[in-house]
Structures are given as structure tokens and as C-alpha cells.
């Protein structure tokens, strides 16, 4: 059993600790004179600014009057120019031209792809396996690997899975698959060499 002196010591320490944790009441704080501190800090700067204005006069017109370029330049560079730039960017951002290189659905991207396909050296360049893998050999190897690894009793075939993937909402796969089928037809027709 703990001695009562220890319990009282812990309670007293907790009360003193809590008293130090809270902000004192407004009555217990010393009174501060409001306004004098701000004026005292600003006064030297206000006085020096008038002297600097009088001494430093960079641009005088022919009559000796100070040219007030700030009256034109400050609003121009802080209001008009940023508003024009941001407005132009907003219009560009909302147009079909914005990031057309990364958006295959835009008209400009499709026109660019058609123009590139007209160049014989560039034909089929966006296809995933172009120049690296023979697709027939790839599908044959995929079929063999699936037959070796598929669980017993499975009725899934590679051909069915490829057909299912062609109807999925996977735009890049569908684009490349369509290009591959077109290329395969062109090879069969003799328009393109394998």
C-alpha cells in the first residue's frame, strides 16, 4: 500500500503542472499599451521614405517633373498582363489542342498518326512489339505456355482471352491490336514486308 504522502505529492505536482499548461486569465496579465508599439516601429521608415523619395529621382521629364511610370507599369504588370496570360492558358487548356500528344482521341493526334503512317519508314512505329517480336510466334508461345501452366479442367484458351481483351475498355490495347491486325492484313496483301 502506498504512503499517503506520495499520493499527495503526485496530486500537488499534477495541479501545478496543469496550472502551467493553461493560458492565464486576462485579469492576471499585465496591461499593454496598444498602438504605441506599431507606430514606434513604423515611424523611422515613414520618415526615411520621404527623404529617399526626394533624393532619388531617376526619371525626370523635360520640365523637371517626375515621370510617374509606376502608375502605368504596376497595374499593367500586376493586373493586365497576368490576367491575359492566365486567360490565354485557360482557353488553351480547355481546347482540343492541349496536350494533344498524350490524348489519342483528339483530332490533331489522329491526323498526326495518319501523316506518320504515310511515311514508309515510320509505318507501324507505335505498335508495342514492332520490330522486336513476331506476333504469330508470340501468340504461339503464349498458347504453349498456357497449355503447360493451366489448371486441370480449365476451359480458358489464349485465343478466347485475346478476343475478350480486344472488347475490353482498354484503349491502348485496342489501338495496338487494331494496328497489328491492319499490319497483318498488309503483310498478307504484300504491301508490307514482315
PDB file of C-alpha atoms in Angstrom:
ATOM      1  CA  UNK A   1       0.000   0.000   0.000  1.00  0.00           C
ATOM      2  CA  UNK A   2       1.330   3.454  -0.974  1.00  0.00           C
ATOM      3  CA  UNK A   3       2.035   6.007   1.691  1.00  0.00           C
ATOM      4  CA  UNK A   4      -0.385   8.970   1.743  1.00  0.00           C
ATOM      5  CA  UNK A   5       2.464  11.467   1.428  1.00  0.00           C
ATOM      6  CA  UNK A   6       3.409  10.148  -2.010  1.00  0.00           C
ATOM      7  CA  UNK A   7      -0.170  10.379  -3.256  1.00  0.00           C
ATOM      8  CA  UNK A   8      -0.423  13.992  -2.050  1.00  0.00           C
ATOM      9  CA  UNK A   9       2.906  14.794  -3.724  1.00  0.00           C
ATOM     10  CA  UNK A  10       1.687  13.371  -7.049  1.00  0.00           C
ATOM     11  CA  UNK A  11      -1.628  15.290  -6.806  1.00  0.00           C
ATOM     12  CA  UNK A  12       0.212  18.537  -5.989  1.00  0.00           C
ATOM     13  CA  UNK A  13       2.609  18.041  -8.918  1.00  0.00           C
ATOM     14  CA  UNK A  14      -0.337  17.356 -11.256  1.00  0.00           C
ATOM     15  CA  UNK A  15      -2.174  20.505 -10.121  1.00  0.00           C
ATOM     16  CA  UNK A  16       0.946  22.660 -10.581  1.00  0.00           C
ATOM     17  CA  UNK A  17       1.593  21.057 -13.970  1.00  0.00           C
ATOM     18  CA  UNK A  18      -1.944  21.742 -15.141  1.00  0.00           C
ATOM     19  CA  UNK A  19      -1.732  25.324 -13.909  1.00  0.00           C
ATOM     20  CA  UNK A  20       1.368  25.873 -16.096  1.00  0.00           C
ATOM     21  CA  UNK A  21      -0.260  24.278 -19.151  1.00  0.00           C
ATOM     22  CA  UNK A  22      -3.117  26.756 -19.496  1.00  0.00           C
ATOM     23  CA  UNK A  23      -3.072  30.391 -20.650  1.00  0.00           C
ATOM     24  CA  UNK A  24      -3.560  32.807 -17.748  1.00  0.00           C
ATOM     25  CA  UNK A  25      -6.808  34.726 -17.460  1.00  0.00           C
ATOM     26  CA  UNK A  26      -6.907  38.257 -18.936  1.00  0.00           C
ATOM     27  CA  UNK A  27      -7.110  39.806 -15.456  1.00  0.00           C
ATOM     28  CA  UNK A  28      -3.773  38.287 -14.403  1.00  0.00           C
ATOM     29  CA  UNK A  29      -1.841  39.511 -17.484  1.00  0.00           C
ATOM     30  CA  UNK A  30      -0.018  42.870 -17.425  1.00  0.00           C
ATOM     31  CA  UNK A  31      -1.681  45.722 -19.287  1.00  0.00           C
ATOM     32  CA  UNK A  32      -0.102  46.608 -22.650  1.00  0.00           C
ATOM     33  CA  UNK A  33      -0.461  49.997 -24.267  1.00  0.00           C
ATOM     34  CA  UNK A  34      -1.948  49.351 -27.709  1.00  0.00           C
ATOM     35  CA  UNK A  35      -0.855  51.389 -30.719  1.00  0.00           C
ATOM     36  CA  UNK A  36       2.398  52.838 -29.443  1.00  0.00           C
ATOM     37  CA  UNK A  37       4.448  49.788 -30.456  1.00  0.00           C
ATOM     38  CA  UNK A  38       3.223  49.749 -34.071  1.00  0.00           C
ATOM     39  CA  UNK A  39       3.675  53.491 -34.518  1.00  0.00           C
ATOM     40  CA  UNK A  40       7.128  53.384 -32.933  1.00  0.00           C
ATOM     41  CA  UNK A  41       8.227  50.647 -35.332  1.00  0.00           C
ATOM     42  CA  UNK A  42       6.820  52.364 -38.439  1.00  0.00           C
ATOM     43  CA  UNK A  43       7.891  55.946 -37.704  1.00  0.00           C
ATOM     44  CA  UNK A  44      11.580  55.723 -38.796  1.00  0.00           C
ATOM     45  CA  UNK A  45      10.644  54.031 -42.050  1.00  0.00           C
ATOM     46  CA  UNK A  46       7.999  56.600 -42.871  1.00  0.00           C
ATOM     47  CA  UNK A  47      10.426  59.445 -42.234  1.00  0.00           C
ATOM     48  CA  UNK A  48      13.228  57.871 -44.279  1.00  0.00           C
ATOM     49  CA  UNK A  49      10.890  57.098 -47.182  1.00  0.00           C
ATOM     50  CA  UNK A  50      10.147  60.795 -47.726  1.00  0.00           C
ATOM     51  CA  UNK A  51      13.860  61.667 -47.756  1.00  0.00           C
ATOM     52  CA  UNK A  52      14.638  58.838 -50.167  1.00  0.00           C
ATOM     53  CA  UNK A  53      11.808  59.973 -52.435  1.00  0.00           C
ATOM     54  CA  UNK A  54      13.213  63.488 -52.513  1.00  0.00           C
ATOM     55  CA  UNK A  55      16.838  62.452 -53.137  1.00  0.00           C
ATOM     56  CA  UNK A  56      16.339  59.609 -55.573  1.00  0.00           C
ATOM     57  CA  UNK A  57      14.612  60.875 -58.690  1.00  0.00           C
ATOM     58  CA  UNK A  58      15.640  58.569 -61.554  1.00  0.00           C
ATOM     59  CA  UNK A  59      13.410  59.802 -64.344  1.00  0.00           C
ATOM     60  CA  UNK A  60      12.661  63.447 -64.922  1.00  0.00           C
ATOM     61  CA  UNK A  61      10.838  64.694 -67.948  1.00  0.00           C
ATOM     62  CA  UNK A  62      11.914  67.851 -69.838  1.00  0.00           C
ATOM     63  CA  UNK A  63      10.188  70.201 -67.413  1.00  0.00           C
ATOM     64  CA  UNK A  64      11.881  68.639 -64.373  1.00  0.00           C
ATOM     65  CA  UNK A  65       8.730  66.866 -63.209  1.00  0.00           C
ATOM     66  CA  UNK A  66       8.963  63.290 -62.088  1.00  0.00           C
ATOM     67  CA  UNK A  67       7.624  60.837 -64.668  1.00  0.00           C
ATOM     68  CA  UNK A  68       5.156  58.542 -62.913  1.00  0.00           C
ATOM     69  CA  UNK A  69       5.831  55.316 -64.773  1.00  0.00           C
ATOM     70  CA  UNK A  70       4.722  53.336 -61.743  1.00  0.00           C
ATOM     71  CA  UNK A  71       1.148  54.487 -62.297  1.00  0.00           C
ATOM     72  CA  UNK A  72       1.178  52.640 -65.628  1.00  0.00           C
ATOM     73  CA  UNK A  73       3.638  49.799 -65.115  1.00  0.00           C
ATOM     74  CA  UNK A  74       2.395  48.463 -61.786  1.00  0.00           C
ATOM     75  CA  UNK A  75      -1.205  47.874 -62.894  1.00  0.00           C
ATOM     76  CA  UNK A  76      -0.001  46.648 -66.272  1.00  0.00           C
ATOM     77  CA  UNK A  77       2.388  44.034 -64.852  1.00  0.00           C
ATOM     78  CA  UNK A  78       0.292  43.041 -61.827  1.00  0.00           C
ATOM     79  CA  UNK A  79      -3.231  43.058 -63.277  1.00  0.00           C
ATOM     80  CA  UNK A  80      -3.451  43.232 -67.051  1.00  0.00           C
ATOM     81  CA  UNK A  81      -0.542  41.019 -68.132  1.00  0.00           C
ATOM     82  CA  UNK A  82      -1.203  38.162 -65.627  1.00  0.00           C
ATOM     83  CA  UNK A  83      -4.927  38.234 -66.483  1.00  0.00           C
ATOM     84  CA  UNK A  84      -4.139  37.977 -70.207  1.00  0.00           C
ATOM     85  CA  UNK A  85      -1.634  35.145 -69.684  1.00  0.00           C
ATOM     86  CA  UNK A  86      -3.932  33.185 -67.355  1.00  0.00           C
ATOM     87  CA  UNK A  87      -6.900  33.733 -69.662  1.00  0.00           C
ATOM     88  CA  UNK A  88      -4.906  32.537 -72.661  1.00  0.00           C
ATOM     89  CA  UNK A  89      -3.729  29.462 -70.783  1.00  0.00           C
ATOM     90  CA  UNK A  90      -7.295  28.700 -69.663  1.00  0.00           C
ATOM     91  CA  UNK A  91      -8.557  28.885 -73.240  1.00  0.00           C
ATOM     92  CA  UNK A  92      -5.673  26.686 -74.416  1.00  0.00           C
ATOM     93  CA  UNK A  93      -6.262  24.237 -71.546  1.00  0.00           C
ATOM     94  CA  UNK A  94      -9.932  23.855 -72.486  1.00  0.00           C
ATOM     95  CA  UNK A  95      -9.232  23.429 -76.208  1.00  0.00           C
ATOM     96  CA  UNK A  96      -8.614  20.173 -78.041  1.00  0.00           C
ATOM     97  CA  UNK A  97      -5.051  21.253 -78.757  1.00  0.00           C
ATOM     98  CA  UNK A  98      -3.964  20.989 -75.102  1.00  0.00           C
ATOM     99  CA  UNK A  99      -1.565  18.023 -74.629  1.00  0.00           C
ATOM    100  CA  UNK A 100      -2.679  16.506 -77.915  1.00  0.00           C
ATOM    101  CA  UNK A 101       0.437  14.275 -77.990  1.00  0.00           C
ATOM    102  CA  UNK A 102      -0.870  12.317 -74.979  1.00  0.00           C
ATOM    103  CA  UNK A 103      -4.544  12.174 -75.964  1.00  0.00           C
ATOM    104  CA  UNK A 104      -5.230   9.701 -78.803  1.00  0.00           C
ATOM    105  CA  UNK A 105      -8.870  10.811 -79.067  1.00  0.00           C
ATOM    106  CA  UNK A 106      -8.023  14.324 -80.320  1.00  0.00           C
ATOM    107  CA  UNK A 107      -8.340  15.215 -83.983  1.00  0.00           C
ATOM    108  CA  UNK A 108      -4.784  16.552 -84.202  1.00  0.00           C
ATOM    109  CA  UNK A 109      -3.326  13.336 -82.750  1.00  0.00           C
ATOM    110  CA  UNK A 110      -5.235  11.228 -85.291  1.00  0.00           C
ATOM    111  CA  UNK A 111      -4.106  13.479 -88.148  1.00  0.00           C
ATOM    112  CA  UNK A 112      -0.507  13.230 -86.916  1.00  0.00           C
ATOM    113  CA  UNK A 113      -0.729   9.427 -86.719  1.00  0.00           C
ATOM    114  CA  UNK A 114      -2.137   9.266 -90.258  1.00  0.00           C
ATOM    115  CA  UNK A 115       0.644  11.549 -91.523  1.00  0.00           C
ATOM    116  CA  UNK A 116       3.282   9.380 -89.836  1.00  0.00           C
ATOM    117  CA  UNK A 117       1.787   6.194 -91.270  1.00  0.00           C
ATOM    118  CA  UNK A 118       2.170   7.665 -94.767  1.00  0.00           C
ATOM    119  CA  UNK A 119       5.953   7.719 -94.307  1.00  0.00           C
ATOM    120  CA  UNK A 120       7.234   4.218 -95.169  1.00  0.00           C
ATOM    121  CA  UNK A 121       9.967   4.246 -92.509  1.00  0.00           C
ATOM    122  CA  UNK A 122       7.503   5.233 -89.788  1.00  0.00           C
ATOM    123  CA  UNK A 123       4.764   2.740 -90.633  1.00  0.00           C
ATOM    124  CA  UNK A 124       3.734   0.764 -87.543  1.00  0.00           C
ATOM    125  CA  UNK A 125       6.178   2.554 -85.242  1.00  0.00           C
ATOM    126  CA  UNK A 126       3.727   2.885 -82.329  1.00  0.00           C
ATOM    127  CA  UNK A 127       2.978  -0.812 -82.167  1.00  0.00           C
ATOM    128  CA  UNK A 128       4.210  -2.353 -78.936  1.00  0.00           C
ATOM    129  CA  UNK A 129       6.054  -5.288 -80.491  1.00  0.00           C
ATOM    130  CA  UNK A 130       7.100  -3.580 -83.733  1.00  0.00           C
ATOM    131  CA  UNK A 131      10.454  -4.873 -84.861  1.00  0.00           C
ATOM    132  CA  UNK A 132      11.069  -6.850 -81.669  1.00  0.00           C
ATOM    133  CA  UNK A 133       8.780  -9.876 -81.681  1.00  0.00           C
ATOM    134  CA  UNK A 134       6.945 -11.804 -84.341  1.00  0.00           C
ATOM    135  CA  UNK A 135       3.318 -11.656 -83.119  1.00  0.00           C
ATOM    136  CA  UNK A 136       2.426 -15.081 -84.551  1.00  0.00           C
ATOM    137  CA  UNK A 137       5.378 -16.611 -82.716  1.00  0.00           C
ATOM    138  CA  UNK A 138       4.420 -14.648 -79.576  1.00  0.00           C
ATOM    139  CA  UNK A 139       0.836 -15.935 -79.648  1.00  0.00           C
ATOM    140  CA  UNK A 140       2.054 -19.481 -80.320  1.00  0.00           C
ATOM    141  CA  UNK A 141       4.462 -19.288 -77.366  1.00  0.00           C
ATOM    142  CA  UNK A 142       1.721 -17.800 -75.176  1.00  0.00           C
ATOM    143  CA  UNK A 143      -0.600 -20.645 -76.163  1.00  0.00           C
ATOM    144  CA  UNK A 144       2.054 -23.282 -75.381  1.00  0.00           C
ATOM    145  CA  UNK A 145       2.899 -21.667 -72.029  1.00  0.00           C
ATOM    146  CA  UNK A 146      -0.789 -21.504 -71.058  1.00  0.00           C
ATOM    147  CA  UNK A 147      -1.377 -25.121 -72.018  1.00  0.00           C
ATOM    148  CA  UNK A 148       1.575 -26.153 -69.832  1.00  0.00           C
ATOM    149  CA  UNK A 149       0.544 -23.989 -66.846  1.00  0.00           C
ATOM    150  CA  UNK A 150      -3.253 -24.037 -66.889  1.00  0.00           C
ATOM    151  CA  UNK A 151      -5.055 -25.809 -64.059  1.00  0.00           C
ATOM    152  CA  UNK A 152      -6.694 -29.149 -64.870  1.00  0.00           C
ATOM    153  CA  UNK A 153     -10.242 -28.809 -66.153  1.00  0.00           C
ATOM    154  CA  UNK A 154      -9.793 -25.169 -67.266  1.00  0.00           C
ATOM    155  CA  UNK A 155     -11.593 -24.275 -70.472  1.00  0.00           C
ATOM    156  CA  UNK A 156      -9.924 -20.869 -70.966  1.00  0.00           C
ATOM    157  CA  UNK A 157      -7.953 -20.607 -74.203  1.00  0.00           C
ATOM    158  CA  UNK A 158      -5.476 -17.993 -75.343  1.00  0.00           C
ATOM    159  CA  UNK A 159      -7.493 -17.212 -78.468  1.00  0.00           C
ATOM    160  CA  UNK A 160     -10.677 -16.600 -76.423  1.00  0.00           C
ATOM    161  CA  UNK A 161      -8.785 -14.471 -73.908  1.00  0.00           C
ATOM    162  CA  UNK A 162      -7.229 -12.346 -76.670  1.00  0.00           C
ATOM    163  CA  UNK A 163     -10.693 -11.899 -78.212  1.00  0.00           C
ATOM    164  CA  UNK A 164     -12.106 -10.912 -74.806  1.00  0.00           C
ATOM    165  CA  UNK A 165      -9.286  -8.428 -74.266  1.00  0.00           C
ATOM    166  CA  UNK A 166      -9.999  -6.823 -77.631  1.00  0.00           C
ATOM    167  CA  UNK A 167     -13.507  -5.865 -76.430  1.00  0.00           C
ATOM    168  CA  UNK A 168     -12.350  -4.551 -73.044  1.00  0.00           C
ATOM    169  CA  UNK A 169     -12.275  -0.857 -72.214  1.00  0.00           C
ATOM    170  CA  UNK A 170      -8.512  -0.742 -72.659  1.00  0.00           C
ATOM    171  CA  UNK A 171      -7.926   1.905 -75.337  1.00  0.00           C
ATOM    172  CA  UNK A 172      -4.200   1.368 -75.802  1.00  0.00           C
ATOM    173  CA  UNK A 173      -4.533  -2.384 -76.183  1.00  0.00           C
ATOM    174  CA  UNK A 174      -7.362  -1.908 -78.677  1.00  0.00           C
ATOM    175  CA  UNK A 175      -5.398   0.682 -80.679  1.00  0.00           C
ATOM    176  CA  UNK A 176      -2.307  -1.512 -80.861  1.00  0.00           C
ATOM    177  CA  UNK A 177      -4.342  -4.625 -81.606  1.00  0.00           C
ATOM    178  CA  UNK A 178      -6.145  -2.835 -84.432  1.00  0.00           C
ATOM    179  CA  UNK A 179      -2.819  -1.620 -85.832  1.00  0.00           C
ATOM    180  CA  UNK A 180      -1.429  -5.149 -85.578  1.00  0.00           C
ATOM    181  CA  UNK A 181      -4.418  -6.599 -87.438  1.00  0.00           C
ATOM    182  CA  UNK A 182      -4.045  -3.929 -90.140  1.00  0.00           C
ATOM    183  CA  UNK A 183      -0.327  -4.679 -90.414  1.00  0.00           C
ATOM    184  CA  UNK A 184      -1.017  -8.400 -90.624  1.00  0.00           C
ATOM    185  CA  UNK A 185      -3.515  -7.770 -93.463  1.00  0.00           C
ATOM    186  CA  UNK A 186      -0.976  -5.549 -95.261  1.00  0.00           C
ATOM    187  CA  UNK A 187       1.678  -8.276 -94.968  1.00  0.00           C
ATOM    188  CA  UNK A 188      -0.755 -10.836 -96.335  1.00  0.00           C
ATOM    189  CA  UNK A 189      -1.610  -8.495 -99.225  1.00  0.00           C
ATOM    190  CA  UNK A 190       2.100  -7.964 -99.958  1.00  0.00           C
ATOM    191  CA  UNK A 191       2.029  -4.196 -99.219  1.00  0.00           C
ATOM    192  CA  UNK A 192       4.452  -4.521 -96.310  1.00  0.00           C
ATOM    193  CA  UNK A 193       7.338  -6.881 -95.689  1.00  0.00           C
ATOM    194  CA  UNK A 194       7.476  -8.854 -92.447  1.00  0.00           C
TER     195      UNK A 194
END
